[in-house]
CSV table of C-alpha atoms and ligand atoms in Angstrom, one decimal:
chain,number,residue,atom,x,y,z
A,1038,MET,CA,-21.8,5.0,-15.1
A,1039,LYS,CA,-20.5,7.7,-12.9
A,1040,ALA,CA,-16.7,8.0,-12.2
A,1041,ILE,CA,-14.3,10.6,-10.9
A,1042,VAL,CA,-12.5,12.2,-13.8
A,1043,ILE,CA,-9.2,14.2,-13.7
A,1044,THR,CA,-10.4,17.2,-15.7
A,1045,GLN,CA,-6.8,18.5,-16.0
A,1046,PRO,CA,-3.6,17.8,-14.0
A,1047,GLY,CA,-3.6,19.8,-10.8
A,1048,SER,CA,-4.8,20.3,-7.3
A,1049,PRO,CA,-7.6,18.2,-5.7
A,1050,GLU,CA,-10.4,20.4,-7.2
A,1051,VAL,CA,-9.7,19.0,-10.7
A,1052,LEU,CA,-11.4,15.8,-9.6
A,1053,GLN,CA,-15.0,15.8,-10.7
A,1054,LEU,CA,-17.8,13.2,-10.7
A,1055,GLN,CA,-18.9,12.8,-14.3
A,1056,GLU,CA,-20.9,10.4,-16.5
A,1057,VAL,CA,-18.5,8.1,-18.5
A,1058,GLU,CA,-18.7,5.0,-20.6
A,1059,ASP,CA,-19.2,1.7,-18.8
A,1060,PRO,CA,-16.0,-0.5,-18.8
A,1061,GLN,CA,-16.1,-3.5,-21.2
A,1062,ILE,CA,-14.6,-6.8,-19.9
A,1063,LYS,CA,-12.2,-9.0,-21.8
A,1064,ASP,CA,-12.5,-12.8,-21.8
A,1065,ASP,CA,-10.3,-13.2,-18.8
A,1066,GLU,CA,-11.8,-10.3,-16.8
A,1067,VAL,CA,-14.8,-9.7,-14.5
A,1068,LEU,CA,-17.0,-6.6,-14.1
A,1069,ILE,CA,-17.4,-5.5,-10.5
A,1070,LYS,CA,-20.1,-3.2,-9.1
A,1071,VAL,CA,-18.0,-1.1,-6.7
A,1072,GLU,CA,-19.0,-1.1,-3.0
A,1073,ALA,CA,-16.0,0.9,-1.9
A,1074,THR,CA,-12.6,2.0,-3.1
A,1075,ALA,CA,-9.6,3.4,-1.1
A,1076,LEU,CA,-7.1,6.1,-1.7
A,1077,ASN,CA,-3.4,5.5,-2.2
A,1078,ARG,CA,-0.6,8.1,-2.2
A,1079,ALA,CA,0.0,7.3,-5.9
A,1080,ASP,CA,-3.5,8.6,-6.7
A,1081,THR,CA,-2.4,12.1,-5.7
A,1082,LEU,CA,0.6,11.8,-8.1
A,1083,GLN,CA,-1.6,10.6,-11.0
A,1084,ARG,CA,-4.0,13.5,-10.3
A,1085,LYS,CA,-1.0,15.9,-10.7
A,1086,GLY,CA,0.0,14.3,-14.0
A,1087,SER,CA,3.3,12.8,-12.7
A,1088,TYR,CA,2.1,9.1,-12.5
A,1089,PRO,CA,0.3,8.1,-15.8
A,1090,PRO,CA,-1.6,4.9,-15.8
A,1091,PRO,CA,0.2,1.9,-17.4
A,1092,LYS,CA,-0.7,0.9,-21.0
A,1093,GLY,CA,-4.1,-0.7,-21.2
A,1094,ALA,CA,-5.2,0.4,-17.7
A,1095,SER,CA,-8.3,2.5,-17.0
A,1096,PRO,CA,-7.6,6.3,-17.3
A,1097,HIS,CA,-9.6,6.8,-14.0
A,1098,LEU,CA,-8.1,6.8,-10.5
A,1099,GLY,CA,-8.4,3.9,-8.0
A,1100,LEU,CA,-6.0,1.0,-7.4
A,1101,GLU,CA,-8.3,-1.3,-5.3
A,1102,CYS,CA,-12.0,-1.9,-4.6
A,1103,SER,CA,-14.5,-4.2,-3.1
A,1104,GLY,CA,-17.9,-5.1,-4.6
A,1105,THR,CA,-20.2,-7.6,-6.3
A,1106,ILE,CA,-19.5,-9.3,-9.6
A,1107,LEU,CA,-21.9,-8.2,-12.3
A,1108,SER,CA,-20.5,-10.3,-15.2
A,1109,VAL,CA,-17.7,-12.6,-16.0
A,1110,GLY,CA,-15.6,-13.1,-19.2
A,1111,LYS,CA,-15.9,-16.5,-21.0
A,1112,ASN,CA,-12.5,-17.7,-19.8
A,1113,VAL,CA,-13.2,-17.1,-16.1
A,1114,SER,CA,-14.0,-20.1,-14.1
A,1115,ARG,CA,-13.4,-19.2,-10.4
A,1116,TRP,CA,-15.9,-16.3,-10.1
A,1117,LYS,CA,-19.6,-16.0,-10.8
A,1118,VAL,CA,-22.2,-13.3,-11.0
A,1119,GLY,CA,-23.2,-12.2,-7.5
A,1120,ASP,CA,-19.9,-13.1,-5.8
A,1121,GLN,CA,-18.7,-10.6,-3.2
A,1122,VAL,CA,-15.0,-9.8,-3.7
A,1123,CYS,CA,-12.2,-7.3,-3.5
A,1124,ALA,CA,-9.6,-6.6,-6.1
A,1125,LEU,CA,-6.2,-5.2,-7.0
A,1126,LEU,CA,-6.7,-2.8,-9.9
A,1127,GLY,CA,-4.5,-1.2,-12.5
A,1128,GLY,CA,-6.9,1.8,-12.2
A,1129,GLY,CA,-10.6,2.6,-12.4
A,1130,GLY,CA,-11.7,2.1,-8.8
A,1131,TYR,CA,-13.1,5.6,-8.3
A,1132,ALA,CA,-16.2,4.6,-10.3
A,1133,GLU,CA,-19.5,2.7,-10.0
A,1134,LYS,CA,-18.1,-0.2,-12.0
A,1135,VAL,CA,-14.7,-1.5,-12.9
A,1136,ALA,CA,-13.3,-4.3,-15.1
A,1137,VAL,CA,-10.4,-6.4,-13.7
A,1138,PRO,CA,-8.4,-9.5,-14.7
A,1139,ALA,CA,-9.8,-12.5,-12.8
A,1140,GLY,CA,-6.4,-13.3,-11.3
A,1141,GLN,CA,-6.4,-10.0,-9.4
A,1142,VAL,CA,-9.7,-10.7,-7.6
A,1143,LEU,CA,-9.9,-12.1,-4.0
A,1144,PRO,CA,-12.7,-13.3,-1.9
A,1145,VAL,CA,-13.8,-10.9,0.9
A,1146,PRO,CA,-11.7,-12.0,3.9
A,1147,SER,CA,-13.7,-13.9,6.5
A,1148,GLY,CA,-15.0,-11.6,9.3
A,1149,VAL,CA,-14.5,-8.4,7.2
A,1150,SER,CA,-17.5,-6.4,5.8
A,1151,LEU,CA,-17.7,-6.0,2.0
A,1152,LYS,CA,-17.1,-2.2,2.4
A,1153,ASP,CA,-14.0,-2.6,4.6
A,1154,ALA,CA,-12.5,-5.2,2.3
A,1155,ALA,CA,-11.5,-2.5,-0.1
A,1156,ALA,CA,-8.8,-1.4,2.4
A,1157,PHE,CA,-6.7,-4.5,1.9
A,1158,PRO,CA,-5.7,-5.4,-1.7
A,1159,GLU,CA,-3.1,-2.6,-2.4
A,1160,VAL,CA,-1.4,-2.7,1.1
A,1161,ALA,CA,-1.5,-6.5,1.4
A,1162,CYS,CA,-0.1,-7.0,-2.1
A,1163,THR,CA,2.6,-4.3,-1.7
A,1164,VAL,CA,3.8,-5.4,1.7
A,1165,TRP,CA,3.6,-9.2,1.1
A,1166,SER,CA,5.4,-9.0,-2.3
A,1167,THR,CA,8.2,-6.8,-1.0
A,1168,VAL,CA,9.0,-7.5,2.6
A,1169,PHE,CA,8.0,-11.1,2.7
A,1170,MET,CA,8.2,-12.6,-0.8
A,1171,THR,CA,11.4,-10.7,-1.8
A,1172,SER,CA,13.2,-9.6,1.4
A,1173,HIS,CA,12.2,-12.8,3.2
A,1174,LEU,CA,11.5,-11.1,6.6
A,1175,SER,CA,11.4,-14.0,9.0
A,1176,PRO,CA,10.3,-14.8,12.6
A,1177,GLY,CA,12.8,-13.4,15.1
A,1178,GLU,CA,14.1,-10.7,12.8
A,1179,SER,CA,13.7,-7.0,13.2
A,1180,PHE,CA,11.8,-4.7,10.8
A,1181,LEU,CA,11.7,-0.9,10.4
A,1182,VAL,CA,8.7,0.7,8.6
A,1183,HIS,CA,9.0,4.4,7.6
A,1184,GLY,CA,5.6,6.1,7.8
A,1185,GLY,CA,4.2,3.6,10.3
A,1186,SER,CA,0.8,5.4,10.4
A,1187,SER,CA,0.2,5.3,6.6
A,1188,GLY,CA,-2.1,2.9,4.9
A,1189,ILE,CA,1.0,0.7,4.1
A,1190,GLY,CA,2.5,1.2,7.5
A,1191,THR,CA,-0.5,0.2,9.5
A,1192,PHE,CA,-0.8,-3.0,7.6
A,1193,ALA,CA,3.0,-3.7,7.7
A,1194,ILE,CA,3.0,-3.3,11.5
A,1195,GLN,CA,0.2,-5.9,12.0
A,1196,MET,CA,1.6,-8.3,9.5
A,1197,GLY,CA,5.1,-8.0,11.0
A,1198,LYS,CA,3.8,-8.8,14.5
A,1199,CYS,CA,1.7,-11.6,13.2
A,1200,GLN,CA,4.9,-13.2,11.7
A,1201,GLY,CA,6.8,-12.9,15.0
A,1202,VAL,CA,9.0,-9.9,14.1
A,1203,ARG,CA,10.2,-7.0,16.2
A,1204,VAL,CA,8.7,-3.9,14.5
A,1205,PHE,CA,10.2,-0.4,14.5
A,1206,VAL,CA,8.3,2.5,13.0
A,1207,THR,CA,8.9,6.2,12.2
A,1208,ALA,CA,6.2,8.8,12.2
A,1209,GLY,CA,6.0,12.6,12.4
A,1210,SER,CA,4.0,13.1,15.6
A,1211,GLU,CA,3.5,11.6,19.1
A,1212,GLU,CA,-0.2,10.9,18.2
A,1213,LYS,CA,0.7,8.9,15.2
A,1214,LEU,CA,3.3,7.0,17.1
A,1215,ALA,CA,0.8,6.2,19.8
A,1216,PHE,CA,-1.5,4.9,17.1
A,1217,CYS,CA,1.3,2.6,15.8
A,1218,LYS,CA,2.0,1.4,19.3
A,1219,ASP,CA,-1.6,0.4,19.7
A,1220,LEU,CA,-1.3,-1.6,16.5
A,1221,GLY,CA,1.6,-3.5,18.0
A,1222,ALA,CA,4.7,-1.6,17.0
A,1223,ASP,CA,7.6,-2.3,19.5
A,1224,VAL,CA,9.8,0.7,18.9
A,1225,CYS,CA,8.3,4.1,17.9
A,1226,ILE,CA,10.5,6.8,16.6
A,1227,ASN,CA,9.5,10.4,16.0
A,1228,TYR,CA,11.5,11.3,12.9
A,1229,LYS,CA,11.0,15.0,13.5
A,1230,THR,CA,12.7,15.0,16.9
A,1231,GLU,CA,14.9,11.9,16.9
A,1232,ASP,CA,17.8,10.5,14.8
A,1233,PHE,CA,16.3,7.2,13.7
A,1234,VAL,CA,19.7,5.7,13.0
A,1235,ALA,CA,20.9,6.3,16.6
A,1236,ARG,CA,17.7,5.0,18.0
A,1237,VAL,CA,17.7,1.8,15.9
A,1238,LYS,CA,21.3,1.2,16.9
A,1239,GLU,CA,20.5,1.8,20.6
A,1240,GLU,CA,17.5,-0.6,20.5
A,1241,THR,CA,19.4,-3.4,18.7
A,1242,GLY,CA,22.7,-3.3,20.7
A,1243,GLY,CA,24.5,-1.6,17.9
A,1244,LYS,CA,23.5,-4.2,15.2
A,1245,GLY,CA,20.7,-2.6,13.3
A,1246,VAL,CA,17.5,-4.0,11.8
A,1247,ASP,CA,17.2,-6.9,9.4
A,1248,VAL,CA,14.7,-5.4,6.9
A,1249,ILE,CA,13.6,-1.8,6.1
A,1250,LEU,CA,10.4,-0.9,4.1
A,1251,ASP,CA,11.1,2.6,2.9
A,1252,CYS,CA,8.8,5.1,1.2
A,1253,ILE,CA,11.1,8.1,1.5
A,1254,GLY,CA,13.9,7.3,-1.0
A,1255,ALA,CA,16.9,9.6,-1.5
A,1256,SER,CA,16.9,11.6,1.7
A,1257,TYR,CA,16.9,8.4,3.8
A,1258,PHE,CA,19.1,6.3,1.6
A,1259,GLN,CA,22.4,6.5,3.5
A,1260,ARG,CA,20.7,6.6,6.9
A,1261,ASN,CA,18.7,3.4,5.9
A,1262,LEU,CA,22.0,1.6,5.0
A,1263,ASP,CA,23.5,2.8,8.3
A,1264,SER,CA,20.5,1.3,10.2
A,1265,LEU,CA,20.8,-2.2,8.7
A,1266,ASN,CA,22.2,-5.3,10.4
A,1267,ILE,CA,24.7,-7.6,8.6
A,1268,ASP,CA,22.9,-9.2,5.6
A,1269,GLY,CA,20.2,-6.5,6.0
A,1270,ARG,CA,17.7,-5.8,3.2
A,1271,LEU,CA,16.4,-2.4,2.2
A,1272,PHE,CA,13.2,-2.4,0.1
A,1273,ILE,CA,12.3,1.0,-1.4
A,1274,ILE,CA,8.7,1.6,-2.5
A,1275,GLY,CA,8.4,5.4,-2.6
A,1276,THR,CA,10.4,8.5,-3.2
A,1277,GLN,CA,8.7,11.1,-1.0
A,1278,GLY,CA,12.2,12.4,-0.1
A,1279,GLY,CA,13.5,12.5,-3.6
A,1280,ALA,CA,14.8,9.9,-6.2
A,1281,LYS,CA,18.4,10.9,-6.8
A,1282,THR,CA,21.2,10.4,-4.4
A,1283,GLU,CA,24.9,9.3,-4.3
A,1284,LEU,CA,25.9,5.9,-3.1
A,1285,ASN,CA,29.4,4.9,-1.8
A,1286,ILE,CA,29.3,1.3,-3.0
A,1287,THR,CA,31.7,0.2,-0.3
A,1288,SER,CA,29.0,0.9,2.3
A,1289,LEU,CA,27.3,-2.2,1.0
A,1290,PHE,CA,30.4,-4.4,1.3
A,1291,ALA,CA,31.0,-4.9,5.0
A,1292,LYS,CA,27.4,-5.7,6.0
A,1293,ARG,CA,26.6,-7.5,2.7
A,1294,LEU,CA,23.5,-5.4,2.2
A,1295,THR,CA,20.7,-5.9,-0.4
A,1296,VAL,CA,18.9,-2.9,-1.9
A,1297,GLN,CA,15.7,-3.5,-3.9
A,1298,ALA,CA,12.9,-1.4,-5.2
A,1299,ALA,CA,9.6,-2.1,-7.0
A,1300,GLY,CA,6.3,-0.7,-8.0
A,1301,LEU,CA,3.2,-2.8,-7.9
A,1302,ARG,CA,1.1,-1.1,-10.6
A,1303,SER,CA,3.6,-1.6,-13.5
A,1304,ARG,CA,3.9,-5.4,-12.9
A,1305,SER,CA,2.5,-7.8,-15.6
A,1306,THR,CA,-1.0,-9.3,-15.1
A,1307,GLU,CA,0.7,-12.7,-14.5
A,1308,ASN,CA,3.0,-11.3,-11.9
A,1309,LYS,CA,0.1,-9.5,-10.1
A,1310,ALA,CA,-2.0,-12.8,-10.2
A,1311,LEU,CA,1.0,-14.6,-8.5
A,1312,ILE,CA,1.2,-12.0,-5.8
A,1313,VAL,CA,-2.6,-12.0,-5.3
A,1314,SER,CA,-2.6,-15.8,-4.9
A,1315,GLU,CA,0.3,-15.6,-2.3
A,1316,VAL,CA,-1.6,-12.9,-0.4
A,1317,GLU,CA,-4.7,-15.1,-0.3
A,1318,LYS,CA,-2.7,-18.0,1.0
A,1319,ASN,CA,-0.6,-16.1,3.5
A,1320,VAL,CA,-2.4,-12.9,4.5
A,1321,TRP,CA,-6.1,-13.8,4.3
A,1322,PRO,CA,-5.8,-16.5,7.1
A,1323,ALA,CA,-4.2,-13.8,9.4
A,1324,ILE,CA,-7.2,-11.5,8.7
A,1325,ALA,CA,-9.7,-14.3,9.3
A,1326,VAL,CA,-8.4,-14.9,12.8
A,1327,GLY,CA,-8.4,-11.2,13.6
A,1328,LYS,CA,-4.6,-10.8,13.8
A,1329,VAL,CA,-4.7,-8.3,11.0
A,1330,LYS,CA,-7.6,-5.8,10.9
A,1331,PRO,CA,-8.5,-3.1,8.4
A,1332,VAL,CA,-7.4,0.3,9.6
A,1333,ILE,CA,-9.8,2.8,8.3
A,1334,TYR,CA,-9.6,6.5,9.1
A,1335,LYS,CA,-12.7,7.8,7.3
A,1336,TYR,CA,-15.4,7.0,4.7
A,1337,LEU,CA,-16.3,9.7,2.2
A,1338,PRO,CA,-18.8,9.6,-0.7
A,1339,LEU,CA,-17.2,9.2,-4.1
A,1340,CYS,CA,-18.3,12.7,-5.1
A,1341,GLU,CA,-16.0,14.0,-2.3
A,1342,ALA,CA,-12.9,12.6,-3.9
A,1343,ALA,CA,-11.3,16.1,-3.9
A,1344,GLU,CA,-11.8,16.4,-0.1
A,1345,ALA,CA,-10.4,12.9,0.3
A,1346,HIS,CA,-7.2,13.9,-1.7
A,1347,GLN,CA,-6.9,17.1,0.4
A,1348,LEU,CA,-7.1,15.0,3.6
A,1349,MET,CA,-4.4,12.6,2.3
A,1350,GLU,CA,-2.1,15.4,1.4
A,1351,SER,CA,-2.6,17.0,4.8
A,1352,SER,CA,-1.2,13.7,6.3
A,1353,GLN,CA,-3.6,13.9,9.2
A,1354,HIS,CA,-4.9,10.4,8.7
A,1355,ASN,CA,-3.9,7.1,10.2
A,1356,GLY,CA,-4.5,4.1,7.9
A,1357,LYS,CA,-6.8,4.2,4.9
A,1358,ILE,CA,-9.1,6.9,3.5
A,1359,MET,CA,-12.1,5.3,1.7
A,1360,LEU,CA,-14.6,6.4,-1.0
A,1361,VAL,CA,-18.1,5.0,-1.5
A,1362,PRO,CA,-20.0,5.4,-4.8
B,1755,NAP,N1,6.0,0.8,-4.8
B,1755,NAP,C1,4.7,0.4,-4.6
B,1755,NAP,O1,4.3,-0.5,-5.2
B,1755,NAP,C2,3.9,1.2,-3.6
B,1755,NAP,C3,2.6,0.7,-3.4
B,1755,NAP,C4,1.8,1.4,-2.4
B,1755,NAP,C5,2.3,2.5,-1.7
B,1755,NAP,N2,3.6,2.9,-2.1
B,1755,NAP,C6,4.2,4.1,-1.3
B,1755,NAP,O2,4.1,3.8,0.0
B,1755,NAP,C7,4.0,5.1,0.7
B,1755,NAP,C8,2.7,5.0,1.6
B,1755,NAP,O3,1.6,4.9,0.8
B,1755,NAP,P1,0.1,5.1,1.4
B,1755,NAP,O4,-0.8,5.0,0.3
B,1755,NAP,O5,0.0,4.3,2.6
B,1755,NAP,O6,0.2,6.7,1.8
B,1755,NAP,P2,-0.1,7.6,3.1
B,1755,NAP,O7,-1.1,6.9,3.9
B,1755,NAP,O8,-0.5,8.9,2.6
B,1755,NAP,O9,1.3,7.6,3.8
B,1755,NAP,C9,2.3,8.5,3.5
B,1755,NAP,C10,3.2,8.4,4.8
B,1755,NAP,O10,4.5,9.0,4.6
B,1755,NAP,C11,4.9,9.4,5.9
B,1755,NAP,N3,6.1,10.3,5.8
B,1755,NAP,C12,6.2,11.4,5.0
B,1755,NAP,N4,7.5,11.9,5.2
B,1755,NAP,C13,8.1,11.1,6.1
B,1755,NAP,C14,9.4,11.0,6.6
B,1755,NAP,N5,10.3,12.0,6.4
B,1755,NAP,N6,9.8,10.0,7.4
B,1755,NAP,C15,8.9,9.0,7.7
B,1755,NAP,N7,7.6,9.0,7.2
B,1755,NAP,C16,7.2,10.0,6.4
B,1755,NAP,C17,3.7,10.1,6.4
B,1755,NAP,O11,3.8,10.1,7.8
B,1755,NAP,P3,3.8,11.5,8.7
B,1755,NAP,O12,2.5,12.1,8.5
B,1755,NAP,O13,4.0,10.9,10.1
B,1755,NAP,O14,4.9,12.3,8.2
B,1755,NAP,C18,2.6,9.2,6.0
B,1755,NAP,O15,2.3,8.3,7.0
B,1755,NAP,C19,3.9,6.2,-0.4
B,1755,NAP,O16,5.1,6.7,-0.5
B,1755,NAP,C20,3.5,5.4,-1.6
B,1755,NAP,O17,3.8,6.0,-2.8
B,1755,NAP,C21,4.4,2.3,-3.0
């Protein structure tokens, strides 16, 4: 089959479409003929050599896909050849075919095309497992999402609104903030021209928000703590602003704050299957009724993976950048 290969760690040009071995499925896996895959920020780190695939995962890029099942392992009962699905992958989505544990496969959500379905697995599993399953964001609470126009952010805004939450976002331009507003964001903060802590305090009568989903890390750490309400929860999923910082532990005491962090890709197969089943139960119905929609910036052919990475690193996009074999 053809797949995008990282010929050496480096800039987007190192990504090349090459002939590679077909993946072999294990007894509890299915083989999917890929209809579409989507970029995630982590792919750019893997390309540069700073985010190696976990043990046993495909060496190729691609954390999600949609497609048609070509074969099933002998222990798989839920899926059959010909089923149209999407899946959360440990890697290997930038290819014509991919093998995936059956527990990480989802039906195509009702009302969504097979191609567009590839925009959902990574964002839905990340946001649902962090903000909802762990931080227990609840109706009536307030929620700040950094990078509101990102793949993750555009999904988190919609899911937050669907759950009856007041959604705050940060983004780096007025165009991006307008995009977030159209998706339902209530308070839109330009992090380049405004102090987000002051704005959050102003909008919440001095209290702060209940939950923050943060992809910036060190450079926002103290400001995130300062922006939280009593019993507030900070969930960190990225370190675009660095990974090392100092913490004055007493700043957690008065407001009884919780700080958590997690990566999706390194979780066990069992843990991913649990998250996927919770996503199917809780997120898929919201998509089926049109409350959560795929937010797709652009489709590019798989052979233009390098251009797609350039686009992501330029940060011009809103939502997901897709690749089609
Ligand atoms: N831990 C996990 O399991 C997991 C899973 C998926 C994603 N993630 C992380 O989640 C983040 C989003 O991923 P993605 O794939 O959706 O990437 P993406 O679409 O490329 O989004 C990156 C976003 O970061 C924003 N950003 C950069 N600097 C910022 C700052 N100082 N303040 C606020 N926003 C800032 C950018 O917005 P502007 O252009 O407006 O600056 C952009 O929207 C990435 O950091 C990724 O690594 C983590």
